[in-house]
CSV table of C-alpha atoms and ligand atoms in Angstrom, one decimal:
chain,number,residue,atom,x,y,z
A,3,UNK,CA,-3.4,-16.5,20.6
A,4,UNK,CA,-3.0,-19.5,18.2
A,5,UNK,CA,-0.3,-21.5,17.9
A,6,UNK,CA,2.0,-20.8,14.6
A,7,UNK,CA,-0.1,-21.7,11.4
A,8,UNK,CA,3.0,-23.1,9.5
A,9,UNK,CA,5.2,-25.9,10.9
A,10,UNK,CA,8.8,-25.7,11.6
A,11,UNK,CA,9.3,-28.6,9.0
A,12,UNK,CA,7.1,-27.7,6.3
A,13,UNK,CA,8.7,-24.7,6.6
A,14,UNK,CA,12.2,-25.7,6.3
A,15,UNK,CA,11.2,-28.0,3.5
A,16,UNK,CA,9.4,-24.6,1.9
A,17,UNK,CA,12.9,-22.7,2.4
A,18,UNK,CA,14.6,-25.5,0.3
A,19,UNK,CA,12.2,-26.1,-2.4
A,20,UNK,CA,12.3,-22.6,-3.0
A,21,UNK,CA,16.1,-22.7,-3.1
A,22,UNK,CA,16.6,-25.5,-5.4
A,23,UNK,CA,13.9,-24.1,-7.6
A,24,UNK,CA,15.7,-20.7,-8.1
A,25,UNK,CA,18.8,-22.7,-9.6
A,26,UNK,CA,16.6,-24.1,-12.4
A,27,UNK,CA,15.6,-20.2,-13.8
A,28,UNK,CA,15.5,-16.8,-12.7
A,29,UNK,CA,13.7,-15.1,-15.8
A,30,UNK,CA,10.7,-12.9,-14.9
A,31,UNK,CA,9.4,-13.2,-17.9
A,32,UNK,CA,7.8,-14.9,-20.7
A,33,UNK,CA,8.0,-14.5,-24.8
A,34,UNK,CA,5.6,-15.9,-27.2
A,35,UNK,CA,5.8,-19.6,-28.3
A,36,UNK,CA,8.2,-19.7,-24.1
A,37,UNK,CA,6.5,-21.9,-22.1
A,38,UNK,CA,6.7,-22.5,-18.0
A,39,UNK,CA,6.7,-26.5,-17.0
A,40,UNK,CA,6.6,-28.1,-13.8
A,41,UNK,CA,10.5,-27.7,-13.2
A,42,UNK,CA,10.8,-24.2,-14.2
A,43,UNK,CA,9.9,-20.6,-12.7
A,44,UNK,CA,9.6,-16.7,-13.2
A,45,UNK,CA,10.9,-14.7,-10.6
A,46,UNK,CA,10.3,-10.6,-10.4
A,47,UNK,CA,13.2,-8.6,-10.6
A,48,UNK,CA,13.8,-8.0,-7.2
A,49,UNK,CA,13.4,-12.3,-5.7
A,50,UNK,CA,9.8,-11.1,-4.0
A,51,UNK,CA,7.4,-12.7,-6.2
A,52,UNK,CA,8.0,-16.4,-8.4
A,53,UNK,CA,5.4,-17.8,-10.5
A,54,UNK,CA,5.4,-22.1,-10.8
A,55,UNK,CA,2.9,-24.9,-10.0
A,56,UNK,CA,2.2,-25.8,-6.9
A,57,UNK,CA,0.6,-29.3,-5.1
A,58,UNK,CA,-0.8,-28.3,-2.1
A,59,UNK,CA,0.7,-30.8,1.1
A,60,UNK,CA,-1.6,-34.0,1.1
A,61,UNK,CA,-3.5,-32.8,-2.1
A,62,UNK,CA,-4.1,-34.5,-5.5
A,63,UNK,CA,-4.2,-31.4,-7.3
A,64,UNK,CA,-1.8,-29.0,-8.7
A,65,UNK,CA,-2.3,-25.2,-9.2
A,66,UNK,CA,-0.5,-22.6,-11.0
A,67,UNK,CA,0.5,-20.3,-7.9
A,68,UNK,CA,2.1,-16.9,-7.8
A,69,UNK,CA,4.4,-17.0,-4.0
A,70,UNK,CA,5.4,-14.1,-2.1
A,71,UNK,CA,8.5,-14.2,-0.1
A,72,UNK,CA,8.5,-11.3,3.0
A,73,UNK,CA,10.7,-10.0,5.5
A,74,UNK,CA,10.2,-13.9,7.4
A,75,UNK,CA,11.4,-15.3,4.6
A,76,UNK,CA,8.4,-17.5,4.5
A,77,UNK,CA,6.7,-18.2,1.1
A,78,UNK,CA,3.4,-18.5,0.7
A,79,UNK,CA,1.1,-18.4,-2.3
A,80,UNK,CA,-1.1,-14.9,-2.9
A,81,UNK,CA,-2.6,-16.0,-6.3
A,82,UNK,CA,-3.5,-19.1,-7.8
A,83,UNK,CA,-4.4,-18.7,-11.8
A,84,UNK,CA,-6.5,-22.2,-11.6
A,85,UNK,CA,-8.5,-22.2,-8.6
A,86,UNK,CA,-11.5,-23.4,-10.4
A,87,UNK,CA,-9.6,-25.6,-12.8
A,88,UNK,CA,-7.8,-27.8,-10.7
A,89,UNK,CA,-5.0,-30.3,-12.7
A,90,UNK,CA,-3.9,-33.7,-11.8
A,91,UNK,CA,-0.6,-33.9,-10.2
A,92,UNK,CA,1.8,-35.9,-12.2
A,93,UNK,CA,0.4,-35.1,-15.6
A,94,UNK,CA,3.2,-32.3,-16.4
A,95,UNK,CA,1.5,-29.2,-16.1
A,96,UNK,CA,2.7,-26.2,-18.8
A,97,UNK,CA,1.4,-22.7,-19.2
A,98,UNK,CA,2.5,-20.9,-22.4
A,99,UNK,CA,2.1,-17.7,-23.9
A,100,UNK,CA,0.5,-17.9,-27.3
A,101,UNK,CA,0.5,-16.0,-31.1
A,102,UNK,CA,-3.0,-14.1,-29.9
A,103,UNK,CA,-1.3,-13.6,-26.6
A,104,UNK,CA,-3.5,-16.1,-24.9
A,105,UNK,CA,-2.1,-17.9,-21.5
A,106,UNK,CA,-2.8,-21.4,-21.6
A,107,UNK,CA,-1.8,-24.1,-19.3
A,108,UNK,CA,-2.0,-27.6,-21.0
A,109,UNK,CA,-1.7,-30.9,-19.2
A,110,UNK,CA,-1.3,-34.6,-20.0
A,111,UNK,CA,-4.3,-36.0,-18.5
A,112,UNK,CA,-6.4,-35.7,-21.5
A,113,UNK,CA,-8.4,-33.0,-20.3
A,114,UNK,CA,-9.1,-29.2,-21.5
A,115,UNK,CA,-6.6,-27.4,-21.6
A,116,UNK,CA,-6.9,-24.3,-19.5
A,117,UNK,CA,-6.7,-20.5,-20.9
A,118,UNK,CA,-6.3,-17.9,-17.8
A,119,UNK,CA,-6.1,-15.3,-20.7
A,120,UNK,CA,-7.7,-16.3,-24.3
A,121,UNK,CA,-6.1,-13.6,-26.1
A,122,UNK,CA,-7.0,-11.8,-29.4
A,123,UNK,CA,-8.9,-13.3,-32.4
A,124,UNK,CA,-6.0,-12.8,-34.2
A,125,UNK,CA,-2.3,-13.1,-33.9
A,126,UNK,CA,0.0,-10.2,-32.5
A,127,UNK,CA,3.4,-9.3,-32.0
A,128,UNK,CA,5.9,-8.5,-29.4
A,129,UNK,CA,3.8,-9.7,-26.8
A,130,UNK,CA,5.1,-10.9,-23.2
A,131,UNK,CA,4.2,-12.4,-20.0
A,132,UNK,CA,6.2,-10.7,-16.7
A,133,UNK,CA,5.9,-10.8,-13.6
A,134,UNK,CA,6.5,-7.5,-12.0
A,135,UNK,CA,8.4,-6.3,-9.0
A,136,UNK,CA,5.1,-5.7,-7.4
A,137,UNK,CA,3.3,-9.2,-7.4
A,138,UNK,CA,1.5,-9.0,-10.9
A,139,UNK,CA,1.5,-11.3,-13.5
A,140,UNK,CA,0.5,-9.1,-16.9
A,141,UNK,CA,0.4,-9.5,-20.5
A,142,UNK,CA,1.5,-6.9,-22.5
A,143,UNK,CA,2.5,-5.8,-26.1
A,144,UNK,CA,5.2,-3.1,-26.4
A,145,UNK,CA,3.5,-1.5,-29.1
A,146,UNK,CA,0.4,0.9,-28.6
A,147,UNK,CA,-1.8,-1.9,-27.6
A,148,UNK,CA,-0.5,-2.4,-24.1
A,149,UNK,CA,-1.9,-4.0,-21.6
A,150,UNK,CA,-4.0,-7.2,-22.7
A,151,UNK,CA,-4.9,-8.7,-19.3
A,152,UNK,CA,-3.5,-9.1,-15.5
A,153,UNK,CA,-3.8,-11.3,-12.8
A,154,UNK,CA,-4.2,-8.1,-10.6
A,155,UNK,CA,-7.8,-8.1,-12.1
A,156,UNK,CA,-8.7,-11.9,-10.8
A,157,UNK,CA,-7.9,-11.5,-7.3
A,158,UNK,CA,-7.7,-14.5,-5.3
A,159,UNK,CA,-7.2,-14.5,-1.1
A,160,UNK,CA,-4.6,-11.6,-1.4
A,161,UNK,CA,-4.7,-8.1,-1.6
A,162,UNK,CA,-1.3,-7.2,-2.6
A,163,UNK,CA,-0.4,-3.3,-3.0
A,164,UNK,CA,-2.0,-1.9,-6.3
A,165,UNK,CA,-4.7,-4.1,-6.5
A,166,UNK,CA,-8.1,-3.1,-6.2
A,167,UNK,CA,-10.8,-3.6,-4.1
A,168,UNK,CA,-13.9,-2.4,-5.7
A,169,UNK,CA,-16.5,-1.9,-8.4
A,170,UNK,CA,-16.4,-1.9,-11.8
A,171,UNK,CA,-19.7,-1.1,-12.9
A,172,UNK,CA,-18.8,-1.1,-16.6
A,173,UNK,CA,-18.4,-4.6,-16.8
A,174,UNK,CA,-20.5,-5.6,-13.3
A,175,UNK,CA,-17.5,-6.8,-12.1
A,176,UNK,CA,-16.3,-6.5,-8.6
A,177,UNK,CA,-12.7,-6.9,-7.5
A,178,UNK,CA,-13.4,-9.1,-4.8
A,179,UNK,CA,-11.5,-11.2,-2.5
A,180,UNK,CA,-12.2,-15.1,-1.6
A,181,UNK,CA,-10.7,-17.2,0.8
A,182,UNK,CA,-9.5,-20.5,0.2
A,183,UNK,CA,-11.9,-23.7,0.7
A,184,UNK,CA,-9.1,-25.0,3.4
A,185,UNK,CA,-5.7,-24.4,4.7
A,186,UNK,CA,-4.4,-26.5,2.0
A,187,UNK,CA,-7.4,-26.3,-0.6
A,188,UNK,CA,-7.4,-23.3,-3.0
A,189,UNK,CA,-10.5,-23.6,-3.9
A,190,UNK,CA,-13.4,-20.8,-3.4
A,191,UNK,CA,-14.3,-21.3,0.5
A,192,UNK,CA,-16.7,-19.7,2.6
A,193,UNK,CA,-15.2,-16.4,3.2
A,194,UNK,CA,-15.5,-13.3,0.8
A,195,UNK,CA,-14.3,-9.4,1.4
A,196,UNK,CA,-16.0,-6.8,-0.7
A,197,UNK,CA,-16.0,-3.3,-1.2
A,198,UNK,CA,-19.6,-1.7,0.1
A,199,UNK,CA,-20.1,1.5,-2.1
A,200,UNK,CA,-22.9,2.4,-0.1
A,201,UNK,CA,-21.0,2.4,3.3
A,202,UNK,CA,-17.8,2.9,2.3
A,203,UNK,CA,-16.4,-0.1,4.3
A,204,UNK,CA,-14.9,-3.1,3.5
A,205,UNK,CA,-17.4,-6.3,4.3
A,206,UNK,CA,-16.0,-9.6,5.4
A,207,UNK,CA,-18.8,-12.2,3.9
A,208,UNK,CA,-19.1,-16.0,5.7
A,209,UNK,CA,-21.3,-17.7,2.6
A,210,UNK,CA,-22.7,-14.4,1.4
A,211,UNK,CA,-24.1,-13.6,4.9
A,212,UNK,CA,-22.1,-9.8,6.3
A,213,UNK,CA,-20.3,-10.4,9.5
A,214,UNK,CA,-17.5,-8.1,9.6
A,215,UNK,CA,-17.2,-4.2,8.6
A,216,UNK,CA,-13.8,-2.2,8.1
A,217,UNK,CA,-15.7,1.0,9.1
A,218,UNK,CA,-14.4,3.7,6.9
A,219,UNK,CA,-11.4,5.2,6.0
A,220,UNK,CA,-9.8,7.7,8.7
A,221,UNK,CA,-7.5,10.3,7.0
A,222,UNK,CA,-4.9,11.8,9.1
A,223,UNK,CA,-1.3,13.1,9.3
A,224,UNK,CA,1.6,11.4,10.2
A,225,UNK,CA,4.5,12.8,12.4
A,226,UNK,CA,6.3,14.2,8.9
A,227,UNK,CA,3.1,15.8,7.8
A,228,UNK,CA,2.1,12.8,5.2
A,229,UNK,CA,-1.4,12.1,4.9
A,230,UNK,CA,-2.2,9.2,5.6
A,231,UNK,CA,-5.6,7.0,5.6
A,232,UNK,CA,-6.7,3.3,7.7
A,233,UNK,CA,-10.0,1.7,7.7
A,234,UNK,CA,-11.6,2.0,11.7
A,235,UNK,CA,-11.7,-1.3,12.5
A,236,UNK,CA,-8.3,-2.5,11.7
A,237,UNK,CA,-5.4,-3.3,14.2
A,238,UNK,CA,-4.5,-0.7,16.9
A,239,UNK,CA,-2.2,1.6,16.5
A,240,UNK,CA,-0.8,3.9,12.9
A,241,UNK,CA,2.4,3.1,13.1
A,242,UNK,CA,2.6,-0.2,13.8
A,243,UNK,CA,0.0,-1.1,10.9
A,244,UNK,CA,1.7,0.7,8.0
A,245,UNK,CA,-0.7,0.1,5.5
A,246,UNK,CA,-2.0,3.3,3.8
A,247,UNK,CA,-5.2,2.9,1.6
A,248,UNK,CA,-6.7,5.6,-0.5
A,249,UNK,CA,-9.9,5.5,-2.0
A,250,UNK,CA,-10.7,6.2,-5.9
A,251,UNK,CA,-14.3,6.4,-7.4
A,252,UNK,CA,-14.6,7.3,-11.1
A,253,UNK,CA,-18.3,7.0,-13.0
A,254,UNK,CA,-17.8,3.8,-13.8
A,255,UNK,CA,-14.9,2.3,-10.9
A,256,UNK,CA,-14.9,3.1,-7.3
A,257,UNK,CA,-12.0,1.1,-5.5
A,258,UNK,CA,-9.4,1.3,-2.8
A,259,UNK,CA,-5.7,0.5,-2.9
A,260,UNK,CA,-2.7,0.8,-0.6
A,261,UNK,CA,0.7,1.5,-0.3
A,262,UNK,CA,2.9,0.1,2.5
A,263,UNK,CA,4.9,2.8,4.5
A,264,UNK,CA,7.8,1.9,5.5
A,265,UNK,CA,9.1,2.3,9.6
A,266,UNK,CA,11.3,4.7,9.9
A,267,UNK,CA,14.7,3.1,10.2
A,268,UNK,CA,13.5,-0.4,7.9
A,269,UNK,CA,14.5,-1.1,4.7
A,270,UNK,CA,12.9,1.4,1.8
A,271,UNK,CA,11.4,-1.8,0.2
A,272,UNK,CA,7.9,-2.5,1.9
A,273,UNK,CA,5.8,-5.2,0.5
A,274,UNK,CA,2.8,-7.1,2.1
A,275,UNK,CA,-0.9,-7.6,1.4
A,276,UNK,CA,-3.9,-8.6,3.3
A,277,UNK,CA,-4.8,-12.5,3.1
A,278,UNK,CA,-8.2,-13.4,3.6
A,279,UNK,CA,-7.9,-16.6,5.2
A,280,UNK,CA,-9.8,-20.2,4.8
A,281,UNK,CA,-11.0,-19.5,8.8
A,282,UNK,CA,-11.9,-15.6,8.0
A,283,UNK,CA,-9.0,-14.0,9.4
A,284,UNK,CA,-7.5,-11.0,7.9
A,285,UNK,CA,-3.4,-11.3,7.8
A,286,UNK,CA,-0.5,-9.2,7.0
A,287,UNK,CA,1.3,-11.7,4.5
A,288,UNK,CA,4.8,-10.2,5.2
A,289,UNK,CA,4.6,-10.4,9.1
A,290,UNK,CA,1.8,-13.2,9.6
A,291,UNK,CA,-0.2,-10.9,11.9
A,292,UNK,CA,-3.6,-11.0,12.4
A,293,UNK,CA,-4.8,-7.3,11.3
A,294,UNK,CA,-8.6,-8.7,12.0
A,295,UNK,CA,-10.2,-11.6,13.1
A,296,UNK,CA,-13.6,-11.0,11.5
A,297,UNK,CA,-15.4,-14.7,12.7
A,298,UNK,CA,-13.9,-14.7,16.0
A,299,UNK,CA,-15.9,-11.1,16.1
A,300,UNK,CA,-19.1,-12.2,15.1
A,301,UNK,CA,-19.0,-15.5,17.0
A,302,UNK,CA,-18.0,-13.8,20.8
A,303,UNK,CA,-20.3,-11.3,22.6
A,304,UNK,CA,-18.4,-8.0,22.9
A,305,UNK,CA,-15.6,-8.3,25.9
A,306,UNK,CA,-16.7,-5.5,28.8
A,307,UNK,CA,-14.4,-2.4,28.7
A,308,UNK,CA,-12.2,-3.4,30.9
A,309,UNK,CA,-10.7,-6.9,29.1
A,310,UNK,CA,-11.0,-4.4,26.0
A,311,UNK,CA,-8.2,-2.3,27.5
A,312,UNK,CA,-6.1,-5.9,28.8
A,313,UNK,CA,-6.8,-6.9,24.9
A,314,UNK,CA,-5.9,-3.8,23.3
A,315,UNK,CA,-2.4,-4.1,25.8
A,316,UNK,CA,-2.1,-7.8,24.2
A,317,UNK,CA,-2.2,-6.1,21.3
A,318,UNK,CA,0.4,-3.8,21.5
A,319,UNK,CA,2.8,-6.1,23.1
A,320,UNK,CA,2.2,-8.3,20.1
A,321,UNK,CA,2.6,-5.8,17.8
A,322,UNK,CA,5.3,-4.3,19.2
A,323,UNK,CA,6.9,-7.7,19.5
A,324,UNK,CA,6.4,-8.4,15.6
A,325,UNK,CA,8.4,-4.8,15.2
A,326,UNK,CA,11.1,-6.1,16.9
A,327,UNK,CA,11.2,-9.8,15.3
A,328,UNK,CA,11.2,-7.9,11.9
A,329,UNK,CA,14.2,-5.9,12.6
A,330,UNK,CA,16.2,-8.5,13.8
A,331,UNK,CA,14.9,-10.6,10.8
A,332,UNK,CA,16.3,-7.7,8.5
A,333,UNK,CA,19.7,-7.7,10.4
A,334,UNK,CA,20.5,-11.2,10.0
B,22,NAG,C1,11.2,-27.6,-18.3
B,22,NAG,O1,11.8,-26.7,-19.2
B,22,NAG,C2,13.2,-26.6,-19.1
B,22,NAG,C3,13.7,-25.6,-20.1
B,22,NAG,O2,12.9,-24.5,-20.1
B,22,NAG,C4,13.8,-28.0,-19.4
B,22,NAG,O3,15.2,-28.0,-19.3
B,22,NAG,C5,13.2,-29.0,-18.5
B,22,NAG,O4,13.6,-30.3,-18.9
B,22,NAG,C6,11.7,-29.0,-18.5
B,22,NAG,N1,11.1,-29.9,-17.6
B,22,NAG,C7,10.2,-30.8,-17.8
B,22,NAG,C8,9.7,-31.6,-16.7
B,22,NAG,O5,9.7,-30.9,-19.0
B,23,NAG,C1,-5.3,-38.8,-3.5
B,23,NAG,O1,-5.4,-40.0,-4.3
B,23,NAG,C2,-5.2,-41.1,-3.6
B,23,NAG,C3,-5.1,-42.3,-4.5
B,23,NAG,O2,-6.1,-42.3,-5.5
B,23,NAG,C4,-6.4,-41.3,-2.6
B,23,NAG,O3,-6.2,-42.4,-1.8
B,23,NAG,C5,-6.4,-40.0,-1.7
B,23,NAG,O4,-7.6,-40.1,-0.9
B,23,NAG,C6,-6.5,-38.8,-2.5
B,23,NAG,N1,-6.3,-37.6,-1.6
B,23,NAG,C7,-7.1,-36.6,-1.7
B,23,NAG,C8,-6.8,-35.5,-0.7
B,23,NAG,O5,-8.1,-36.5,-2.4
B,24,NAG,C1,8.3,-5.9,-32.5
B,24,NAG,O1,9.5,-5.5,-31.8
B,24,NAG,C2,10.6,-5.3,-32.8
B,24,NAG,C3,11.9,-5.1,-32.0
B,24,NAG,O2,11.6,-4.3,-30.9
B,24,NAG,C4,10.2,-4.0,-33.6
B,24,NAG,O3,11.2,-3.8,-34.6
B,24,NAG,C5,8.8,-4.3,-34.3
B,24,NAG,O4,8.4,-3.2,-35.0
B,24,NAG,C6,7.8,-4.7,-33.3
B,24,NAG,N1,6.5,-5.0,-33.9
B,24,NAG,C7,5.3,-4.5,-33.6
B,24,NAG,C8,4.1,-5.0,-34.4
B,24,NAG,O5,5.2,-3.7,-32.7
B,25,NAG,C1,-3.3,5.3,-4.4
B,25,NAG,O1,-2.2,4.4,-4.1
B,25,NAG,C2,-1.6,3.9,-5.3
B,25,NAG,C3,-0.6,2.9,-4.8
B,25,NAG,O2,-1.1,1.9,-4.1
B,25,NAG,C4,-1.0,5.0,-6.1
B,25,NAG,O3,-0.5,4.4,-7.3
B,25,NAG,C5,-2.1,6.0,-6.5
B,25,NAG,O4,-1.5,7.0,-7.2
B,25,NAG,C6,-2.8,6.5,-5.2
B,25,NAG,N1,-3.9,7.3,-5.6
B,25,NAG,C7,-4.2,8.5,-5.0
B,25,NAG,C8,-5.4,9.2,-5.5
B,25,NAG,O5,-3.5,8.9,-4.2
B,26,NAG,C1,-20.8,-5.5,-6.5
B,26,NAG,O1,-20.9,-4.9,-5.2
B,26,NAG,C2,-22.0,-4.1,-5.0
B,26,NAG,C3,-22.0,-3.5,-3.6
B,26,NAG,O2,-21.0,-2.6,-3.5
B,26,NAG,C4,-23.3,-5.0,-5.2
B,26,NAG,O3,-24.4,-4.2,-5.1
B,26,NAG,C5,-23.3,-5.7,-6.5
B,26,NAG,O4,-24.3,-6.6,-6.6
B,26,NAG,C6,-21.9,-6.5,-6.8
B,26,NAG,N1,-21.9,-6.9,-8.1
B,26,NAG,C7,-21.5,-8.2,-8.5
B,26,NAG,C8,-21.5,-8.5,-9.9
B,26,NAG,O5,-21.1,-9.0,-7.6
C-alpha cells in the first residue's frame, strides 16, 4: 500500500482556503459582461463543485481549476480549463463571459489572452455560464439555441458522472482522458485512457504505448433486480465499487458513461469520478481508492494464484475498510 498521497497540512490548509473562499461568493453562475477574478468563485448549487484559479504548491503557474469536494471532504481539482495555457501567478487572472458568449480569461502579463470557448461571430443574448450540480461548467442561452459549449466535452484527468468516454467520429474527436505531467503539474503527462471501439475496453496509454485494458463491460443484476454493468478488470467486488457504466454507440458517437449507485443505507447523493493519475493509477475521487493500478500491472510479472487470493483478501479488507471510514465520515 502507499502511504497517503495528500498531507495532513496541505490538507488542513486546503480545508481553510476553501472556507475562506466560500465567504467571498457563492453564485454558480455567470452573466454576460460578469467576470470571475482571482478572489472570487462559482459554486454548484448543492457546495460539490467550485470553479476559481488555482497555483499548484511550489508552482509558478496559475490554472483555472474546477474542484470537487467528496464525502472526505478533501478538494481536489477534476478539470483544469488552461492546461495548455499556463498564466503567470501574480498577474490577476480573470475569466469572463462575453457578448458572442465566448469565455475568456485575460491576464496582466502582457500576454494573449486565453478563450476556453470563442463564442459566436456575432453577439447573442441571454447567455450564461453555470456550473451544474453535477461537475460541468456550460454555456448556454435560454432561448432555442441552447447549449453553446461545455467543459464536459474537454476532459481533463477526471471522469466525472455524465461525461463521456468515447468517439466522436463526426468531428474525429475522442473524449479522452490525460493525466497530469506531475502531482502538482497540470500539464498533459504521460498517461492517457481511451475508449477502444474495436474491443470494447477502456485502454490505459503510458506515451501512446497500451499497457492496461478495462476488459469489457459485464451486465448483471443487482440484489433489487437493477441492471447493472462494470468493466472486468476493475476492483473486486459489485457492491463495494458502485460505479455503473453503460455503453452508448450511435453512427456517428459510441461512448460510455456512469452513474454512481448509492449503498444502501448512504446518503441518496452519490458523486465521484475516476482520476487518471500523473503515476497511471486509476482513483475513485470521492473515496481516494485505487480502482486500478494500471503501471504497477504492466511493470510486475503476474503474482502465482495463491498471493492472488492473499491480494484479493487485501483487497477486500481495504475496501471494506473505506466503507466503513465513509460512513462514519457521513455521520460526523
Ligand atoms: C474580484 O471581484 C470582486 C467582485 O466580484 C471584487 O470585490 C474584488 O475586489 C475582485 N478582486 C480582485 C483581486 O480584483
Ligand atoms: C519559480 O520562480 C522562481 C523565481 O523566478 C524560481 O527560482 C523557481 O525555480 C520557479 N519555480 C518553478 C517550479 O519553476
Ligand atoms: C432574454 O431574456 C429576456 C428575459 O427572460 C426575454 O424577455 C428576452 O426575450 C430574451 N431574449 C432572447 C433573444 O431570447
Ligand atoms: C447512461 O447513464 C447516464 C447517466 O450517467 C444516463 O443519463 C443515461 O440515460 C444512461 N443511458 C442509458 C442508455 O441507460
Ligand atoms: C479515436 O480512437 C480510435 C480508437 O477507438 C482511434 O482509431 C482514432 O485514431 C482516435 N482518433 C483520434 C482523433 O484520436
Amino acid at each position: 500500500m502507499q502511504s497517503p498521497k495528500v498531507s495532513l497540512a496541505s490538507t488542513l490548509l486546503l480545508i481553510s482556503l476553501h472556507c475562506l473562499a466560500i465567504q467571498v461568493s457563492s453564485i454558480d453562475t455567470l452573466r454576460q459582461g460578469e467576470n470571475l477574478n482571482s478572489t472570487s468563485q462559482l459554486i454548484s448549487n448543492n457546495g460539490a463543485f467550485s470553479l476559481r484559479f488555482y497555483t499548484p504548491p511550489n508552482s509558478n503557474s496559475t490554472y483555472l481549476a474546477l474542484w470537487f469536494t467528496g464525502r472526505s471532504r478533501l478538494s481536489s481539482p477534476v478539470w483544469i480549463g488552461n492546461r495548455r495555457n499556463p498564466i503567470p501567478t501574480n498577474s490577476n487572472p480573470t475569466l469572463t463571459l462575453g457578448a458572442r458568449g465566448q469565455l475568456t480569461i485575460t491576464h496582466d502579463d502582457g500576454g494573449a489572452p486565453i478563450d476556453l470557448y470563442a463564442g459566436r461571430s456575432s453577439e447573442v443574448e441571454n447567455v450564461t455560464a453555470t456550473l451544474t450540480d453535477t461537475g460541468n461548467f456550460l454555456v448556454n442561452s435560454n432561448g432555442p439555441a441552447g447549449l453553446f459549449w461545455h467543459s464536459f466535452d474537454q476532459p481533463s484527468d477526471t471522469l466525472l458522472g455524465g461525461m463521456r468516454l468515447g468517439v466522436e467520429r463526426s468531428i474525429k474527436r475522442n473524449w479522452t482522458l490525460t493525466s497530469w505531467a506531475a502531482e502538482n503539474d497540470p500539464a498533459p503527462g504521460a498517461y492517457s485512457m481511451e475508449w477502444d471501439s474495436s474491443s470494447r475496453n477502456l485502454v490505459v496509454r503510458r506515451r501512446g504505448a497500451a499497457i492496461w485494458r478495462s476488459g469489457e463491460l459485464k451486465y448483471y443484476r443487482d440484489e433489487a433486480g437493477q441492471s447493472r454493468a462494470e468493466f472486468e478488470n476493475v476492483g473486486i467486488g459489485r457492491d463495494v465499487f458502485n460505479f455503473n457504466f453503460n455503453f452508448t454507440a450511435e453512427e456517428e458517437e459510441e461512448y460510455v458513461m456512469f452513474t454512481v449507485l448509492p449503498f444502501p443505507g448512504s446518503p441518496a447523493r452519490v458523486l465521484s469520478g475516476w482520476r487518471l493519475e500523473s503515476d497511471g493509477d486509476i482513483v475513485d475521487v470521492d473515496r481516494s481508492m485505487f480502482l486500478a493500478r494500471p503501471d504497477a500491472a504492466a511493470e510486475q510479472p503476474a503474482p502465482p494464484p495463491d498471493s492472488a487470493a492473499a491480494g484479493l483478501r487485501a483487497w477486500a479488507f481495504f475496501a471494506f475498510a473505506a466503507v466503513v471510514l465513509d460512513l462514519v465520515l457521513f455521520v460526523i
